[in-house]
XYZ file of C-alpha atoms in Angstrom:
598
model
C 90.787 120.393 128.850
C 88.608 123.029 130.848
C 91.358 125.655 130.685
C 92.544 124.572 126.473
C 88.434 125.128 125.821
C 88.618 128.339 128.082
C 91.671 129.749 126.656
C 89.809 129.136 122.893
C 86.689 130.191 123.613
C 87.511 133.639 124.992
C 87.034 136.766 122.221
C 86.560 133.941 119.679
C 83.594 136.082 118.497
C 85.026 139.374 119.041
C 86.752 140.696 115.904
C 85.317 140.462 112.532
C 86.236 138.217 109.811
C 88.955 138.854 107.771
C 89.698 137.944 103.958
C 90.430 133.885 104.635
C 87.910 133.806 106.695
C 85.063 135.736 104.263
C 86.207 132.994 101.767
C 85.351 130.382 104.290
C 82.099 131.573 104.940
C 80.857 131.691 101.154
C 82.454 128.584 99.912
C 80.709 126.763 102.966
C 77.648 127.982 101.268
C 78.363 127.288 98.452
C 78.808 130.799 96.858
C 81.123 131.654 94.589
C 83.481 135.154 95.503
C 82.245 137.726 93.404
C 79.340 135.897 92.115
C 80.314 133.407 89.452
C 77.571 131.127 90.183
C 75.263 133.745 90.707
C 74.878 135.436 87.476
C 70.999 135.233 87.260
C 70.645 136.862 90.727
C 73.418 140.112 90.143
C 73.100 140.097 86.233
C 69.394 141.676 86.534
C 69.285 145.602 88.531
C 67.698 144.620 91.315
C 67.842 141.580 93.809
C 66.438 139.826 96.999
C 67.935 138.271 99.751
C 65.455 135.526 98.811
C 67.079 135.636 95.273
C 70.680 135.356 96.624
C 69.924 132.596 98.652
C 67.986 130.374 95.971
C 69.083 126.528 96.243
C 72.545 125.396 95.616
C 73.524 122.080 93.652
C 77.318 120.655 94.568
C 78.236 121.574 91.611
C 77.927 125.395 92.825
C 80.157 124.171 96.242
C 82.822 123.182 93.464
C 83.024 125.966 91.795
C 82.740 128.300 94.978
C 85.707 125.616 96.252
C 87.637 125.913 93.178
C 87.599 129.750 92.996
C 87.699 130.521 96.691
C 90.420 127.747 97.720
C 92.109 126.246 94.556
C 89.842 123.356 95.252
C 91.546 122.553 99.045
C 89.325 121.716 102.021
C 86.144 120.061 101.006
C 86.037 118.077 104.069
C 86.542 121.324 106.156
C 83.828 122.986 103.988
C 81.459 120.274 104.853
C 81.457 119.706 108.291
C 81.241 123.730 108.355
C 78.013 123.757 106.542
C 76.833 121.209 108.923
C 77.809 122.960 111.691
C 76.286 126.205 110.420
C 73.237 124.257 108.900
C 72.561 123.296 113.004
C 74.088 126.099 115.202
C 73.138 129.029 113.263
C 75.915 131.872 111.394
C 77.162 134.093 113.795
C 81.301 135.082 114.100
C 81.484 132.349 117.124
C 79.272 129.959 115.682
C 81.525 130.139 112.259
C 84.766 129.812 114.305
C 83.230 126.991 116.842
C 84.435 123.996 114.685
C 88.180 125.333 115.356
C 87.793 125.861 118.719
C 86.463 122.613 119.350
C 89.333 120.531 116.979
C 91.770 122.805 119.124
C 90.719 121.584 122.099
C 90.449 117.969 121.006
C 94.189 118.566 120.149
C 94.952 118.474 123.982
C 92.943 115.502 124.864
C 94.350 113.661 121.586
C 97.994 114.260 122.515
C 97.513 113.268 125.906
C 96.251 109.891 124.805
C 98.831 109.648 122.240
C 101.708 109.796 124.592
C 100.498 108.041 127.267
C 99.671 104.941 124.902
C 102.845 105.007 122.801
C 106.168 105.825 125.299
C 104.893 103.552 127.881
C 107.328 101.162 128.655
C 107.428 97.998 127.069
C 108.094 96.298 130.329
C 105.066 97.907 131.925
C 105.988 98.790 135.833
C 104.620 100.998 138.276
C 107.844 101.311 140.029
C 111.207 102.772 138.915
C 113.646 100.268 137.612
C 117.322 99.811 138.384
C 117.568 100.578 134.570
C 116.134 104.030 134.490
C 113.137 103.349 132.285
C 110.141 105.087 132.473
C 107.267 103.851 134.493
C 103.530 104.365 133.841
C 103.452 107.102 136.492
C 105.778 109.217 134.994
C 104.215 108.944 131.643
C 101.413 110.045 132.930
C 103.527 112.821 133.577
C 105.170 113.624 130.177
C 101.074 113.024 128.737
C 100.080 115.883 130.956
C 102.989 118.379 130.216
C 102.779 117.434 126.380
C 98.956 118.539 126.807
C 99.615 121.367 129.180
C 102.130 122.601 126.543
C 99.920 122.796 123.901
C 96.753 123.741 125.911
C 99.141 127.404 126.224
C 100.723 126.995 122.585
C 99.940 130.645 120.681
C 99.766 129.000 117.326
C 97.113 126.134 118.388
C 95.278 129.313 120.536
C 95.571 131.584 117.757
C 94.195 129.045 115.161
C 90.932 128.542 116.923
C 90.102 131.989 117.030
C 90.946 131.870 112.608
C 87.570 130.093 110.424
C 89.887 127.968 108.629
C 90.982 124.348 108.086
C 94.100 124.369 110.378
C 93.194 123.106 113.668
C 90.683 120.333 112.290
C 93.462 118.468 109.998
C 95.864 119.417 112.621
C 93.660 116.992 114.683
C 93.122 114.584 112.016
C 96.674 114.048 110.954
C 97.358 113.418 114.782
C 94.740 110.924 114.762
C 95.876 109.396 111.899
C 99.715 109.052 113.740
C 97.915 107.655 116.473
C 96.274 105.281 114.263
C 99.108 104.010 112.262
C 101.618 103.436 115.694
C 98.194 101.112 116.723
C 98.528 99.312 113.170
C 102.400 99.204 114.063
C 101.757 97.876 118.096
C 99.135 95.093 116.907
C 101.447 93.689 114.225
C 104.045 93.202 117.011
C 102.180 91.288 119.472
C 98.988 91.460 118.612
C 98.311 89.184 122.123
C 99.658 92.406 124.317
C 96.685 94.634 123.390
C 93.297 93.147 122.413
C 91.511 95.918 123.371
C 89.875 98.261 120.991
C 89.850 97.801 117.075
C 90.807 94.687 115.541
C 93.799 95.097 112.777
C 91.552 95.131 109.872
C 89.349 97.853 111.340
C 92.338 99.842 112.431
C 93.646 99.654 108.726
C 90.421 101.123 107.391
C 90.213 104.090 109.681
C 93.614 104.944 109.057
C 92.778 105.164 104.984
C 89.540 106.720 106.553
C 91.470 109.594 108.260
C 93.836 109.619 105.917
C 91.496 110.614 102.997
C 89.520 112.997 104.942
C 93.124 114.879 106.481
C 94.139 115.553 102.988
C 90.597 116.702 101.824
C 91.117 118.944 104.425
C 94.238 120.133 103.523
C 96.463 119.429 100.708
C 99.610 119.548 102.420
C 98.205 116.987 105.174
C 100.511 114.429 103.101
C 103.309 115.734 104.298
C 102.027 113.680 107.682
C 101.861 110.355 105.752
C 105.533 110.993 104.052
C 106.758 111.062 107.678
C 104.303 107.879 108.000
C 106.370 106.446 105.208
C 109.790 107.188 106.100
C 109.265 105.845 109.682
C 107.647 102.776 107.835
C 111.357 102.565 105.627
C 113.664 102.634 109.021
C 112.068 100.275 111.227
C 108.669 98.456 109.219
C 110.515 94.602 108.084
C 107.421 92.948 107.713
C 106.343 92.366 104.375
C 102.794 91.823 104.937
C 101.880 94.537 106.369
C 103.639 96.742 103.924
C 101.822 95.049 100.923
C 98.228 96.212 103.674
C 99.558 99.677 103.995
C 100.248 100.000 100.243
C 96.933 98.646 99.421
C 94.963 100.916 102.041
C 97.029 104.096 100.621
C 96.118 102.991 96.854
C 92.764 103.087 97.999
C 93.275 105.896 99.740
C 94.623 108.063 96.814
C 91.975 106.525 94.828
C 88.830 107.774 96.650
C 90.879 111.335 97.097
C 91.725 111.282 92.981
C 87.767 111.518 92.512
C 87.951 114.356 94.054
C 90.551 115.972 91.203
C 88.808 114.250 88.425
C 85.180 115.342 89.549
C 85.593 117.713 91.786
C 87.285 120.667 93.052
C 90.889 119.526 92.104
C 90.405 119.951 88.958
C 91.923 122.762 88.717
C 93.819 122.436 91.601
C 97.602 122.079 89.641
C 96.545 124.674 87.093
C 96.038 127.478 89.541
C 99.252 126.212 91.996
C 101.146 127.022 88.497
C 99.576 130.354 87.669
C 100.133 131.085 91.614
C 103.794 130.372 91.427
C 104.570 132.528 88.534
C 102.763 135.241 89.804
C 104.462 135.328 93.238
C 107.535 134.503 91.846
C 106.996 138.044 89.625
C 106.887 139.575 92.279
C 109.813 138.397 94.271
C 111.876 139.383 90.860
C 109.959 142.839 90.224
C 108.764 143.841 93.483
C 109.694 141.724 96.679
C 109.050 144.555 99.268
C 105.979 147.111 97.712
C 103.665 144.532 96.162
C 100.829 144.501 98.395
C 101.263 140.693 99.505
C 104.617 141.279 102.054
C 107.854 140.656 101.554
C 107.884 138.024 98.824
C 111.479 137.374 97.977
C 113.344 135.530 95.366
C 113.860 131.648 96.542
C 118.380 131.775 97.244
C 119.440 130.112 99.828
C 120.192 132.925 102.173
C 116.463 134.563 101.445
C 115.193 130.790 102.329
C 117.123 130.609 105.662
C 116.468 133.862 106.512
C 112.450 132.962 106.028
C 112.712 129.709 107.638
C 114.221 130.638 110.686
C 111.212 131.913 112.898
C 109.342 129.372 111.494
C 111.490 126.611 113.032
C 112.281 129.000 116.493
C 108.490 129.169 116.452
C 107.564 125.734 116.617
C 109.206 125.373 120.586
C 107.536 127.306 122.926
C 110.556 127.584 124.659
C 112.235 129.244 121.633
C 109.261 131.104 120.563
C 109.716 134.791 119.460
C 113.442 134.588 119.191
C 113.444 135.335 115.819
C 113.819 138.966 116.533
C 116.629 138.266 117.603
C 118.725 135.922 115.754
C 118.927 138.869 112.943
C 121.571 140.136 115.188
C 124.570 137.568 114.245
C 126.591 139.172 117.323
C 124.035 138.999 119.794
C 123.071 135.267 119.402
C 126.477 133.993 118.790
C 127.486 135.233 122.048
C 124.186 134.058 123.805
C 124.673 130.503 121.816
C 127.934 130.444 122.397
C 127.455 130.922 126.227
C 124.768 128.229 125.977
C 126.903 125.866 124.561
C 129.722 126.659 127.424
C 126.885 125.724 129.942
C 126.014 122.740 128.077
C 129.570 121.054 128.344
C 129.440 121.981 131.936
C 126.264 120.318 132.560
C 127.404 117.557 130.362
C 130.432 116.853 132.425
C 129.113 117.235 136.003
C 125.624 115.638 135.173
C 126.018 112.753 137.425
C 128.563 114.111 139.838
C 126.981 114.368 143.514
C 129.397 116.800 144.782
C 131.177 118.246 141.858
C 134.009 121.460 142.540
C 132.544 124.420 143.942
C 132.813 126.255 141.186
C 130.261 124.459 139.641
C 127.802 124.967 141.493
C 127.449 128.705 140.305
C 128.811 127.681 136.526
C 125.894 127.807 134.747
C 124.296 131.231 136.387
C 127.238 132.847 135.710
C 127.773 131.912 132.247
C 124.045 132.334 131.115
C 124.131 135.963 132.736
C 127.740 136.873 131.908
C 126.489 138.054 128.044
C 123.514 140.753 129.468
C 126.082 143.313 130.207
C 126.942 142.972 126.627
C 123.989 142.372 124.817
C 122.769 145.532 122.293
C 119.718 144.378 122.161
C 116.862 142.977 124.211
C 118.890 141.083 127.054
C 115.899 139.174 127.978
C 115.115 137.468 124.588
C 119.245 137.089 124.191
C 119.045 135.548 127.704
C 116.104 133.149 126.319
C 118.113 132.276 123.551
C 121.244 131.510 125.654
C 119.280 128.107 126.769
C 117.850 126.883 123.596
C 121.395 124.474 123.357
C 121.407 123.457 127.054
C 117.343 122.457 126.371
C 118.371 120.467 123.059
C 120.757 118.541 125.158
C 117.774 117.805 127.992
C 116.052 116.404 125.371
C 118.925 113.920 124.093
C 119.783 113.011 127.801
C 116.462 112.267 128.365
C 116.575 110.196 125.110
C 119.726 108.378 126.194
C 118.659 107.672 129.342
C 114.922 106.240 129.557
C 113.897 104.938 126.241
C 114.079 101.371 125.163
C 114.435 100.659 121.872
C 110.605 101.157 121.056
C 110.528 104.210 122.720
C 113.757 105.652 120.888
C 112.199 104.336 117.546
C 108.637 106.978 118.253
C 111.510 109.560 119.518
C 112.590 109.649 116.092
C 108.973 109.856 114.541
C 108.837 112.575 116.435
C 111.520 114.355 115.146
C 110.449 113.399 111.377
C 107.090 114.885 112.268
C 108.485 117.659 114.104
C 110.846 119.072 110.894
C 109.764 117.195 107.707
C 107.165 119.690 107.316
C 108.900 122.502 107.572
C 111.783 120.763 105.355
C 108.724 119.900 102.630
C 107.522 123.734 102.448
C 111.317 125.176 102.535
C 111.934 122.562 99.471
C 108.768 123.789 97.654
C 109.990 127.115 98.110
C 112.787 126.499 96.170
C 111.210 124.925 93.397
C 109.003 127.967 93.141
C 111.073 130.328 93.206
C 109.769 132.169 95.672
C 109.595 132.342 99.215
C 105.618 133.998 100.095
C 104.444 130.108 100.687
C 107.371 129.836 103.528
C 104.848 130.276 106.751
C 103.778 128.638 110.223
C 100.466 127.407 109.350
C 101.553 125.760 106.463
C 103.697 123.325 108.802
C 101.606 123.581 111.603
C 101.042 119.740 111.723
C 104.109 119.713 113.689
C 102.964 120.991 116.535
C 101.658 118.510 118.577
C 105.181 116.400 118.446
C 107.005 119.509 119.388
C 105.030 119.761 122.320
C 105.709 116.187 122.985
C 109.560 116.711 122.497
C 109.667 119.608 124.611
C 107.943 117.817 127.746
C 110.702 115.431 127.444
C 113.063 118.237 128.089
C 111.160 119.506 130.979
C 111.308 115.544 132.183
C 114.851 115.714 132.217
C 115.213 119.367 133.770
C 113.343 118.313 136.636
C 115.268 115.165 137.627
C 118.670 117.305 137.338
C 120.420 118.954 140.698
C 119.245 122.327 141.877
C 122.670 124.012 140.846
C 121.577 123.001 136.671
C 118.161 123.135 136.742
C 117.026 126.561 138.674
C 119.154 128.814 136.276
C 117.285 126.739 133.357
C 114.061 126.953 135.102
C 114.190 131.102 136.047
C 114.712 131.391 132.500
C 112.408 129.205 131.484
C 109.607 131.733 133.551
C 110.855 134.442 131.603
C 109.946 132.896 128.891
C 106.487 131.740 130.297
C 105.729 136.165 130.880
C 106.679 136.314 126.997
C 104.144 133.624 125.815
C 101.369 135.413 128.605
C 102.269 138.654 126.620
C 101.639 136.932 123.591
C 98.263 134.927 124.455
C 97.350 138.623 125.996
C 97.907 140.688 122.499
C 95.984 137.385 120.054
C 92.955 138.394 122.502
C 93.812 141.817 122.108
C 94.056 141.358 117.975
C 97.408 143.337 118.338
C 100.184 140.330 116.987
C 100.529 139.968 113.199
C 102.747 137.086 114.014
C 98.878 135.341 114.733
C 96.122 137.486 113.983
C 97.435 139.155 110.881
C 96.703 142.744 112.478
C 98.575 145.054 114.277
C 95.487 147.558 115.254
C 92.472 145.611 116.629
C 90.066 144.993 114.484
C 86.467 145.800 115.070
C 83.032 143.624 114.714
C 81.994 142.097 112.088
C 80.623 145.277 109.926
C 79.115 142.810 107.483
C 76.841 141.140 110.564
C 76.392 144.368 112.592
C 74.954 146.421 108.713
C 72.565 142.844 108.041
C 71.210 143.294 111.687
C 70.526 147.088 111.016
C 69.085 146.686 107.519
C 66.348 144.309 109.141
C 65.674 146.676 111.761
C 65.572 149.965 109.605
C 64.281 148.178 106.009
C 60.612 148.746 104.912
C 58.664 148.134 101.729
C 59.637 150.573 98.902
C 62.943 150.913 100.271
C 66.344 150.325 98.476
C 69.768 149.010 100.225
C 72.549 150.229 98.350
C 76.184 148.238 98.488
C 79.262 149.613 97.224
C 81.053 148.860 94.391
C 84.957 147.895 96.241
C 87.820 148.363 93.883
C 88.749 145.445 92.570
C 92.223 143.931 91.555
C 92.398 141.186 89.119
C 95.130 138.835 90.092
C 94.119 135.553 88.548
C 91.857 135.101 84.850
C 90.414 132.094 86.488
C 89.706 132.830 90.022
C 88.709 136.883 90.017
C 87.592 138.082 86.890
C 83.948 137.578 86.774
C 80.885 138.459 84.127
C 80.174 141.583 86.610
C 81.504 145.051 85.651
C 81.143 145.696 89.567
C 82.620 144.111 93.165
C 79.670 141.575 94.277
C 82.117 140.969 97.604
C 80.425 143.147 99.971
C 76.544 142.422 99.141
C 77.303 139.143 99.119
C 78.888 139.048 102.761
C 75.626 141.462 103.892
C 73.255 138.841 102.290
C 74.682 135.948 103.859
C 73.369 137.405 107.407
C 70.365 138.468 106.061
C 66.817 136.402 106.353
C 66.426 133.929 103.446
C 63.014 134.615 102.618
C 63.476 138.330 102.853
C 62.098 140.660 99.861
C 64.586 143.586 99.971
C 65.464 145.747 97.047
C 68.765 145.760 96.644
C 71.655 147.037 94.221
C 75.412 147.885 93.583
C 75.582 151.527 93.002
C 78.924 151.419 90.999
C 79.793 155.043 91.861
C 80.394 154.204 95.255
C 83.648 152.496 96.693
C 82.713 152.660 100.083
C 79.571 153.262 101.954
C 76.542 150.421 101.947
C 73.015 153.427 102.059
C 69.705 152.525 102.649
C 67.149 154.661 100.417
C 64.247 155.548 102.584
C 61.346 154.977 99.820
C 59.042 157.369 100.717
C 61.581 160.332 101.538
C 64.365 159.509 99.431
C 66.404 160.197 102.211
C 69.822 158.308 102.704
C 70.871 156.273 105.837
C 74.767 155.327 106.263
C 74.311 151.961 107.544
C 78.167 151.319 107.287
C 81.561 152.992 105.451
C 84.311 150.536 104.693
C 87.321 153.317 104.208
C 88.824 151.761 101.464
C 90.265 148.874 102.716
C 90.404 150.080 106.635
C 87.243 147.745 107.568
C 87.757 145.415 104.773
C 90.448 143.251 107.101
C 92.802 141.461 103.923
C 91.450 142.261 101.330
């Protein structure tokens, strides 16, 4: 936990916030981008901070919701403003709530697995039959939160102002929550600790409700939820509960698309499709968006396949790789050949000699003839042999319970992905196919994974140290990674290749208060402006409101400065010295060099 808050916390406040993030930050203050609910402050020439931050109604966090996220997130919003409301706005302070959902991740997980693949049988000592004991549970709970105390997504997320890593938490909580339901139903003598049945079912439609406020595509959780519920759930009771609690459920959550945000919700998600699916048709690689390509198979595969090598930490970054067909069919195919040799010698104590340097020689045999980065190729070469850990380890110390959460895992682990790559499809476009977008998945990968490293760790020295020197190799590639998120320098996480600097929006508010005196004027610029969507960007304003808007924000709310766009200028915010009429700089965007996304 000290070392997942550590790992969080470190830069979190360094680099300024970037177009997500700027919408975060308004609709959490209930502000509209570009000043839809603001008419009567940027309609006149001249405004106040004072004006700009006169008292908002919900139905201005609506609208600011509606135009600024398609109506997702409310719950997010709202715990933000709290947070802000108490802690203050700084870049740290608005990324805090991340960091600290992030870090609950780890704790979460590690209660998670220690309370649901202990054995049924519970035993402090190993057992003639292999199963598991509570000790090395323990075990797999501390790797699964170890894994995800290093994972670059969950590290990554916490640095990003966003929903992500609070419903990541919450649908995790909400897994947790409905195994519980499942446990007490079974013998509800075993465990009468903690939350009686009825309690448990209302904070699951609690959790439930407030993960999908938080993010749409949270229900992609509960589907998993449901399909586990049609494989092993033959207790008619308790489905007639669980369908009541998620009727209530989608009840409370339908106010919020009859009354609130969602309104518009489905409109814009159609006006969004055919836009990006324009663009796949017309212009796929120039548009200003990425590469947003038409929805075939082979342009969905070819999308989908670092976001599924992504998800293991063990496979992570591969996808640079796998481009090469050559390359990784030799590296797979010399995986698989150590595989069957592990397979067949697993439990033989003194097996030929031969074997004994079999899987070395086969995992290094392809770097001679690898054409391109041997060390990824030789990364690659293991993902196979690691599958099979994880089915050994299946095979061999689960009970029946224990195989049954195996296989929740796996739902939760690719359903997901499955649910975007499906969406995709019906789209017609492939822009939406992306890692945060699935990124609920995470904590049961890093579950599955430990299991692997379970297994690699009981096999003989002649399988596991080949596995296991690879396996560092791969721990100096994630290091490398967690080393360029701090250093703003992966794309793959931080959306920028050249480090961004601080927050120019914070650092010109500070300077305005420091230079600003009476008579003077603050001048913003007047950003060229794209208009993508009728609903969401056009406003009544013949001028960008973006960038006096984001200066306001840090500004005092009481304070009386004269301020207005001047629309002849795209980039530099001036302040007017009154007396003088001379001009201060306080801070030139360069087009969009300092304007990070937009």
């Amino acid at each position: 936990m000290a070392l997942a808050l550590g790992l969080r916390l470190y830069r979190v406040g360094t680099y300024g916030i970037y177009f997500d993030e700027k919408s975060t930050l308004l609709i959490s203050q209930a502000i509209c981008l570009e000043g839809s609910n603001q008419k009567d402050v940027f309609s006149k020439p001249y405004f106040t901070p004072a004006e700009f931050w006169k008292t908002k109604t919900i139905n201005d966090f609506i609208e600011a919701d509606i135009r600024g996220d398609i109506g997702n997130s409310p719950a997010y919003y709202g715990v933000l403003w709290l947070w802000l409301k108490v802690f203050g706005l700084s870049d740290a302070s608005l990324r805090m709530p991340s960091v600290i959902f992030s870090t609950l991740i780890v704790w979460l997980l590690f209660v998670f697995v220690r309370r649901h693949l202990r054995p049924k049988q519970l035993a402090d000592e190993p057992t003639s039959s292999g199963a598991l004991t509570l000790a090395s549970v323990d075990k797999l709970a501390l790797t699964s939160a170890a894994i995800a105390t290093i994972e670059p997504f969950f590290v990554s997320y916490s640095h990003i102002a966003r929903n992500y890593s609070m419903t990541f938490f919450l649908t995790l909580l909400a897994t947790h929550l409905f195994l519980l339901i499942q446990e007490r139903i079974r013998s509800s003598a075993r465990h009468s600790s903690g939350l009686s049945l009825p309690w448990l079912y209302v904070a699951y439609g609690a959790v439930f409700v407030t993960a999908v406020l938080s993010h749409y595509l949270a229900i992609t959780v509960f589907l998993c939820h449901g399909l586990y519920a049609l494989l092993y759930l033959r207790n008619g009771r308790v489905w007639v509960t669980l369908g009541l609690t998620a009727i209530v459920g989608l009840g409370f959550i339908s106010l919020w698309f009859i009354y609130g945000g969602g309104t518009y919700t489905f409109y814009i998600l159609e006006e969004q499709k055919n836009f990006y699916r324009h663009l796949a048709i017309t212009n796929p690689r120039g548009n200003g968006f990425g590469i947003i390509l038409p929805a075939t198979l082979p342009n969905i595969a070819t999308r989908a396949i670092p976001v599924f090598s992504d998800l293991f930490i063990v496979t992570n970054g591969l996808s640079q790789v796998l481009g090469s067909v050559r390359n990784s069919l030799l590296a797979l195919g010399l995986g698989l050949s150590s595989t069957l040799v592990m397979h067949r010698y697993l439990t033989v104590s003194k097996p030929p000699v031969w074997v004994y340097a079999a899987v070395s020689l086969l995992l290094l045999a392809g770097l001679p003839f690898y054409t391109i980065e041997p060390a990824r190729l030789l990364v690659l070469s293991i993902a196979i042999p690691f599958v099979y850990l994880i089915g050994r380890f299946v095979i061999t110390y689960t009970d029946t319970s224990q195989k049954r959460f195996v296989v929740l895992l796996v739902l939760l682990a690719f359903v997901p992905t499955l649910f975007l790559l499906f969406t995709a499809w019906r789209s017609g476009h492939t822009y939406g196919i992306t890692q945060r977008y699935s990124g609920f998945s995470f904590p049961y990968v890093c579950i599955l994974v430990a299991l692997g490293f379970y297994q690699l760790a009981t096999l003989r020295w002649w399988f596991s140290l080949p596995v296991a020197v690879v396996l560092l190799i791969q721990t100096v590639h994630i290091i490398q990674t967690l080393g360029d998120i701090y250093a703003d320098t992966s794309p793959k996480y931080t959306l920028f290749g050249k480090p961004r600097i601080a927050n120019p929006y914070r650092s010109s508010a500070l300077q305005l208060k420091q230079l600003y005196a009476l008579g003077d004027t603050i001048l913003y610029p007047n950003k060229k402006r794209l208009i993508f969507s009728e609903k969401n960007d056009r406003t009544f304003s013949p001028v960008s409101l973006i960038d006096a808007q984001l200066v306001n924000v840090y500004l005092p709310k009481d304070a009386q400065y004269i301020q207005r766009i001047d629309p002849n200028e795209r980039d530099r915010i001036v302040l007017v010295k009154g007396n003088s009429g001379k001009k201060i700089t306080i801070f030139d965007f360069q087009d969009h060099t300092y304007r990070y996304g937009d």
